[in-house]
Short mmCIF file of C-alpha atoms in Angstrom, two decimals:
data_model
loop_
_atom_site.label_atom_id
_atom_site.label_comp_id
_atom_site.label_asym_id
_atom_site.label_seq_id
_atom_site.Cartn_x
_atom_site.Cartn_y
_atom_site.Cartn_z
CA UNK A 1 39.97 34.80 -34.23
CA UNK A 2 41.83 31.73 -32.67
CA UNK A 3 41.06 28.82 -32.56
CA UNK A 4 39.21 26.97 -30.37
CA UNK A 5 41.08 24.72 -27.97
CA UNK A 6 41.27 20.81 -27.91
CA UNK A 7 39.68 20.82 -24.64
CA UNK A 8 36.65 23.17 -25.82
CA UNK A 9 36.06 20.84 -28.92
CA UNK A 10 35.94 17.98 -27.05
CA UNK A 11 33.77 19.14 -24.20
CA UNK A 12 31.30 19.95 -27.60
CA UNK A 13 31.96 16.22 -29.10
CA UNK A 14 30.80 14.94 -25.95
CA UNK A 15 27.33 17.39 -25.73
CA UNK A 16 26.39 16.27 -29.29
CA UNK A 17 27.02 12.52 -28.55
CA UNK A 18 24.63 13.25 -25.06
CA UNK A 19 21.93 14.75 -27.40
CA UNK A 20 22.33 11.94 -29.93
CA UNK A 21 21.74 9.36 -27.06
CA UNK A 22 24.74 8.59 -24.99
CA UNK A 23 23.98 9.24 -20.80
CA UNK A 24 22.06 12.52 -20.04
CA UNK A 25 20.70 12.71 -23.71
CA UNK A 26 17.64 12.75 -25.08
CA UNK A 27 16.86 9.00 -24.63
CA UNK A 28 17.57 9.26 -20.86
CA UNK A 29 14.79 11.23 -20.88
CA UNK A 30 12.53 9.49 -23.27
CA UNK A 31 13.44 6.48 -20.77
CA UNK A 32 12.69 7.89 -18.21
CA UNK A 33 9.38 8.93 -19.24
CA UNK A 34 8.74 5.56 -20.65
CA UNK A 35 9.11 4.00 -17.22
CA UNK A 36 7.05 6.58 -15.56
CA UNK A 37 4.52 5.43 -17.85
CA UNK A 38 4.76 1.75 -17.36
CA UNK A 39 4.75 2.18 -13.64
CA UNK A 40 1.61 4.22 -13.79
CA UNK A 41 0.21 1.16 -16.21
CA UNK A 42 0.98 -1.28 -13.43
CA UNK A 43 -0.82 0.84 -11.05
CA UNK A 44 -3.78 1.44 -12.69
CA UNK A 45 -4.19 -2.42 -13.88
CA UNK A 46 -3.30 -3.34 -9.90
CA UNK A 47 -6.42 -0.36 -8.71
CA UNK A 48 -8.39 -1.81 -11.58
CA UNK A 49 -8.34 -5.90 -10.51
CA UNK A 50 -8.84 -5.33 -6.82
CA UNK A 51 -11.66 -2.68 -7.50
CA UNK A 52 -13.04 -5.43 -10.01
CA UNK A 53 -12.76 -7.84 -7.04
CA UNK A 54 -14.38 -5.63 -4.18
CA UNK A 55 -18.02 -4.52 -6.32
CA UNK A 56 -18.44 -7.30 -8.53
CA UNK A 57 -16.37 -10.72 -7.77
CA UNK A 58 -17.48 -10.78 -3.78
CA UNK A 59 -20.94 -9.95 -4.15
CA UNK A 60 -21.64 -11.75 -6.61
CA UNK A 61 -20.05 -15.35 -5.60
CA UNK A 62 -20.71 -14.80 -1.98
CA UNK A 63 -16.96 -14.50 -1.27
CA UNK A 64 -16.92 -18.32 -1.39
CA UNK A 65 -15.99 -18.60 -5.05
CA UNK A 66 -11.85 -20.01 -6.47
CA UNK A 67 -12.51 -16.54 -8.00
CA UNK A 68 -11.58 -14.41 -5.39
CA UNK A 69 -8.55 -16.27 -5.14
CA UNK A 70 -7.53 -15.86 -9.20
CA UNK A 71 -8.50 -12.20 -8.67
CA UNK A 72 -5.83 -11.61 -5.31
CA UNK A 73 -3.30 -13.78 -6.74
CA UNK A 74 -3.65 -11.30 -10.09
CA UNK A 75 -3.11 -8.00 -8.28
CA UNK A 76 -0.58 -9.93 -5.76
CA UNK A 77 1.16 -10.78 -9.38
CA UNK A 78 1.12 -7.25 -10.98
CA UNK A 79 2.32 -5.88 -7.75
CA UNK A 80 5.29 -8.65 -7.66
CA UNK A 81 6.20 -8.32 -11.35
CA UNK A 82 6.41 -4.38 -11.17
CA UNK A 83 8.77 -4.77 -8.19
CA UNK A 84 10.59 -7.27 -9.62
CA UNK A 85 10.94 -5.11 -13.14
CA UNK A 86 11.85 -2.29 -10.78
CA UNK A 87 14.85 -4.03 -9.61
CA UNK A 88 14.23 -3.22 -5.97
CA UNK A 89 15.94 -5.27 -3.50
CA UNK A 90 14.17 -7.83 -0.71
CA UNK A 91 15.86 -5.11 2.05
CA UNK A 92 14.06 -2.41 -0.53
CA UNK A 93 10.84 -3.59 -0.32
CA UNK A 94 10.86 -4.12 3.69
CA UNK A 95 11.34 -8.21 3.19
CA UNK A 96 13.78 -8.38 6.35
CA UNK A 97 14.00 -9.07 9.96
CA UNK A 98 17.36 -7.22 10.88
CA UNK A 99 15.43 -3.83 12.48
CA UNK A 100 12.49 -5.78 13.38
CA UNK A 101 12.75 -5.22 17.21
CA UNK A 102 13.17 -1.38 16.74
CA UNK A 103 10.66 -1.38 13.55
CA UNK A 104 7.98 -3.82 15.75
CA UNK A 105 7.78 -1.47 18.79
CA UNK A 106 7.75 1.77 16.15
CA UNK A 107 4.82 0.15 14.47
CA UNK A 108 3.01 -1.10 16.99
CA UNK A 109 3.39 1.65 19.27
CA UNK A 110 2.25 3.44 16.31
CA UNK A 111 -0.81 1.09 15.65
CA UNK A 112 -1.86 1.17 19.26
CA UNK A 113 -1.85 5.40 19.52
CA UNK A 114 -3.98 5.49 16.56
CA UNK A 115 -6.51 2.67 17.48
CA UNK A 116 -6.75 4.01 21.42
CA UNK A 117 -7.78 7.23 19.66
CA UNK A 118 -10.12 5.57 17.53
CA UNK A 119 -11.87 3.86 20.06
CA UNK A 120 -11.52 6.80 21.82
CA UNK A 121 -13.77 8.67 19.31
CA UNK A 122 -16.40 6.17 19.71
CA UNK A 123 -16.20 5.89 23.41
CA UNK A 124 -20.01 6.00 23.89
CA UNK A 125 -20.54 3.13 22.02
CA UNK A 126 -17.80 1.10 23.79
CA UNK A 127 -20.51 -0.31 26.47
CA UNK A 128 -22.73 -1.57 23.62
CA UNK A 129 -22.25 -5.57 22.88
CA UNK A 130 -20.15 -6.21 20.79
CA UNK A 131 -20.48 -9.52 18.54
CA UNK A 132 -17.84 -11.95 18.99
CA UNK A 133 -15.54 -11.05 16.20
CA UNK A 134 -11.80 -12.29 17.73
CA UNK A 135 -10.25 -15.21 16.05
CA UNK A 136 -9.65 -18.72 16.61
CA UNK A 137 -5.24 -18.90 16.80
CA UNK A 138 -5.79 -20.32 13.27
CA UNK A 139 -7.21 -17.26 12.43
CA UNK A 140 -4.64 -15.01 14.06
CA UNK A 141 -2.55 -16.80 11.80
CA UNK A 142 -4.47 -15.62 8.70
CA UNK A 143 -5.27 -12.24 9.84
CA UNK A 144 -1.61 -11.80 10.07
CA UNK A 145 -0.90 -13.39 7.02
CA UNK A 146 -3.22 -11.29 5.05
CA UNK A 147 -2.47 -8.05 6.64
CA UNK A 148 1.33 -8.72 5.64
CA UNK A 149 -0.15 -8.87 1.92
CA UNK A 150 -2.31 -5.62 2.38
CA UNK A 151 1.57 -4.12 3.50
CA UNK A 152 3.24 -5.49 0.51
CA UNK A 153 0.99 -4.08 -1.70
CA UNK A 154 0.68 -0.87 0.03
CA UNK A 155 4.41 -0.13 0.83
CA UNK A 156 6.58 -2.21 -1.06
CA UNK A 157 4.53 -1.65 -4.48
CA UNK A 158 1.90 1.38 -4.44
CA UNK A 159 3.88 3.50 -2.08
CA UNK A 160 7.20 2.92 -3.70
CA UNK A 161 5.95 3.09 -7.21
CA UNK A 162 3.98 6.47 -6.74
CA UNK A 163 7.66 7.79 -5.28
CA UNK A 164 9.19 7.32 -7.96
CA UNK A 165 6.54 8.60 -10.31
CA UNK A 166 5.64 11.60 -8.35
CA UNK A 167 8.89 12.40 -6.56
CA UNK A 168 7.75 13.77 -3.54
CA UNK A 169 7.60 11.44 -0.43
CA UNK A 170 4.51 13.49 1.71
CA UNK A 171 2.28 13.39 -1.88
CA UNK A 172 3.41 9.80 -2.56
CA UNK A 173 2.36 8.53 1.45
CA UNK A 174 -1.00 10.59 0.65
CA UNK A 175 -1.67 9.07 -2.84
CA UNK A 176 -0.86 5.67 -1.14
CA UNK A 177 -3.08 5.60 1.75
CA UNK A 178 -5.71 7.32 -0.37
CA UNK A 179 -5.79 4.12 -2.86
CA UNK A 180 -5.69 2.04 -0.07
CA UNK A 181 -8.48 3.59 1.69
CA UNK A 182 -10.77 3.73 -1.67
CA UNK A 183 -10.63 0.04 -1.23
CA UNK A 184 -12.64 -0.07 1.06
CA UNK A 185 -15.66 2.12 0.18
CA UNK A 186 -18.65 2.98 0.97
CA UNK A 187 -17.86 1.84 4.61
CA UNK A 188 -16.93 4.90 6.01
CA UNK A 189 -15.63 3.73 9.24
CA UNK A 190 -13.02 1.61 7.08
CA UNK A 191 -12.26 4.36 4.36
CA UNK A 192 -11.00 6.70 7.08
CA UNK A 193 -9.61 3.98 9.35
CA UNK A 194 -7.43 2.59 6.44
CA UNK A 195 -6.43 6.48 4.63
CA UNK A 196 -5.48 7.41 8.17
CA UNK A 197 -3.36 3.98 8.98
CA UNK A 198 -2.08 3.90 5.64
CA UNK A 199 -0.48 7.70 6.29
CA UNK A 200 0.95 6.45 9.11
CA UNK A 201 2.42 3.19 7.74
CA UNK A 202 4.19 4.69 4.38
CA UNK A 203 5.44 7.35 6.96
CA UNK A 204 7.35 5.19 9.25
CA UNK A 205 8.47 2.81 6.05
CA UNK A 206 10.79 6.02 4.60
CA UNK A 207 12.78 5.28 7.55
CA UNK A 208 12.28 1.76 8.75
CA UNK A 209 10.96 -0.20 6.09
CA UNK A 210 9.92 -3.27 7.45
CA UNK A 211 6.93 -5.73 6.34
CA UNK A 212 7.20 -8.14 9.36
CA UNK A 213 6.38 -5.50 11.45
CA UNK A 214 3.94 -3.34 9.00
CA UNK A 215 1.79 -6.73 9.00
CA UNK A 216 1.95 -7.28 12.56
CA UNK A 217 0.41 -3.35 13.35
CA UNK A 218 -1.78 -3.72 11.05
CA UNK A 219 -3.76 -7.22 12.43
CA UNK A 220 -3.33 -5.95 15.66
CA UNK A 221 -5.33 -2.68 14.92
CA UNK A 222 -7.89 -4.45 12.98
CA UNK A 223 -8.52 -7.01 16.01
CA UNK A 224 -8.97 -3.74 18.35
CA UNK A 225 -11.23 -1.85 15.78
CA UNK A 226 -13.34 -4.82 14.66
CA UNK A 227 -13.04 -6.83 18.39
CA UNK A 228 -14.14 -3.64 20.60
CA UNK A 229 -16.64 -1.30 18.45
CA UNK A 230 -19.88 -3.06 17.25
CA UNK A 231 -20.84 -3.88 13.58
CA UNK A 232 -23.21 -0.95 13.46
CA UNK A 233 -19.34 1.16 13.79
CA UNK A 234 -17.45 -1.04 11.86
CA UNK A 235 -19.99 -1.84 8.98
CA UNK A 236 -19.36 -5.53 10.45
CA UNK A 237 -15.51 -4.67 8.45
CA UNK A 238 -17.30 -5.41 4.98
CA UNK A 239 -16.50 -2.96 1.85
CA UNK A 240 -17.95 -2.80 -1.23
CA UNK A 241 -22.12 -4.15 -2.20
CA UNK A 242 -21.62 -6.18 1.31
CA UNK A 243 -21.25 -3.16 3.02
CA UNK A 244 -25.05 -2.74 2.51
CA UNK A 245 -25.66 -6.60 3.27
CA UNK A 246 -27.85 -7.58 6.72
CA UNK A 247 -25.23 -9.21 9.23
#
């Protein structure tokens, strides 16, 4: 029999050095799995604070408590840590302003096809009064501040995370939105408001990921949802026990 050839015992050097943990062995893998692991810990502790803030911190201070605060700051921090850990890029996560002109009118093109076909749905109740519900400009300015944070953690954390763990882009956009839209049980105006925006958002951020304009679309439909349909639609835009609370 002849022997084998330098080449051949080589190329079997190098696939018992892979196996014993040099790249492609076995502790690529067991990596890998770790971090799958840990990024499905950050998700769960992130679902667990803010669902911790919706049914028991709100109701029970009355949303008017330094509380609700520690408890968004929290998820805000779990979401920025994993990110960071992640070692995702500011361009990554949507944190620029070079295709905001093109990613503004996608978005809010986008934002204003799915609320016209909202109110659309609830066209008889369009003539019923509506309670003053649009903002002071002070308030524009926090409505668009906060809906920029609701897009961070949707798209540049949840949606990028579940990606990576699930490795399919269409389940990943569904798992998304769905977690975003469990938020805001038992108002079921909200739920499917929010699973059917947040679709829609992760969608357009595979190709133009952009938080500037993610934020913007997503104040603007919530001043045409909660500004044109009355509270009796909207659940006056409260989740959680204050869905059930008297306006």
């Amino acid at each position: 029999m002849d022997a084998p050839s330098k080449r051949t015992i080589d190329r079997q050097v190098t696939q018992q050095k892979g196996s014993l943990g040099e790249p492609g062995g076995t502790n690529r893998t067991i990596a890998g799995v770790f971090n799958r692991i840990l990024e499905s810990a950050d998700i769960i502790l992130f679902v667990a604070l803010l669902t911790l803030y919706v049914w028991v911190v709100l109701p029970v201070t009355a949303a008017k408590s330094p509380w609700k605060e520690v408890f968004i700051l929290a998820a805000l921090g779990v979401a920025t840590a994993s990110t960071w850990r992640s070692g995702a890029t500011a361009r990554e996560c949507g944190i620029r302003l070079d295709n905001f002109p093109r990613s503004a009118a996608l978005y809010g093109t986008s934002a204003l096809a799915y609320s016209a076909v909202t109110l659309f749905w609830f066209r008889e109740r369009l003539g019923r009064p509506v309670e003053p519900w649009w903002p002071s400009p002070r308030g524009v300015a926090w409505l668009l501040l906060w809906g920029l944070l609701q897009q961070y953690c949707l798209l540049s954390f949840l949606f990028r995370r579940l990606r990576k763990i699930l490795r399919k882009d269409l389940l990943a956009s569904l798992t998304a939105a769905g977690i975003f839209a469990f938020f805001h049980l038992p108002n079921p105006f909200l739920t499917l408001y929010t699973l059917g925006g947040g679709i829609i958002a992760t969608l357009l951020f595979l190709r133009w990921p952009s938080l500037p304009a993610a934020g913007l679309a997503h104040m603007v439909s919530s001043l045409l949802a909660g500004g044109l349909l009355p509270g009796d639609v909207t659940g006056w835009m409260r989740v959680g026990p204050l869905y059930g609370w008297s306006p």
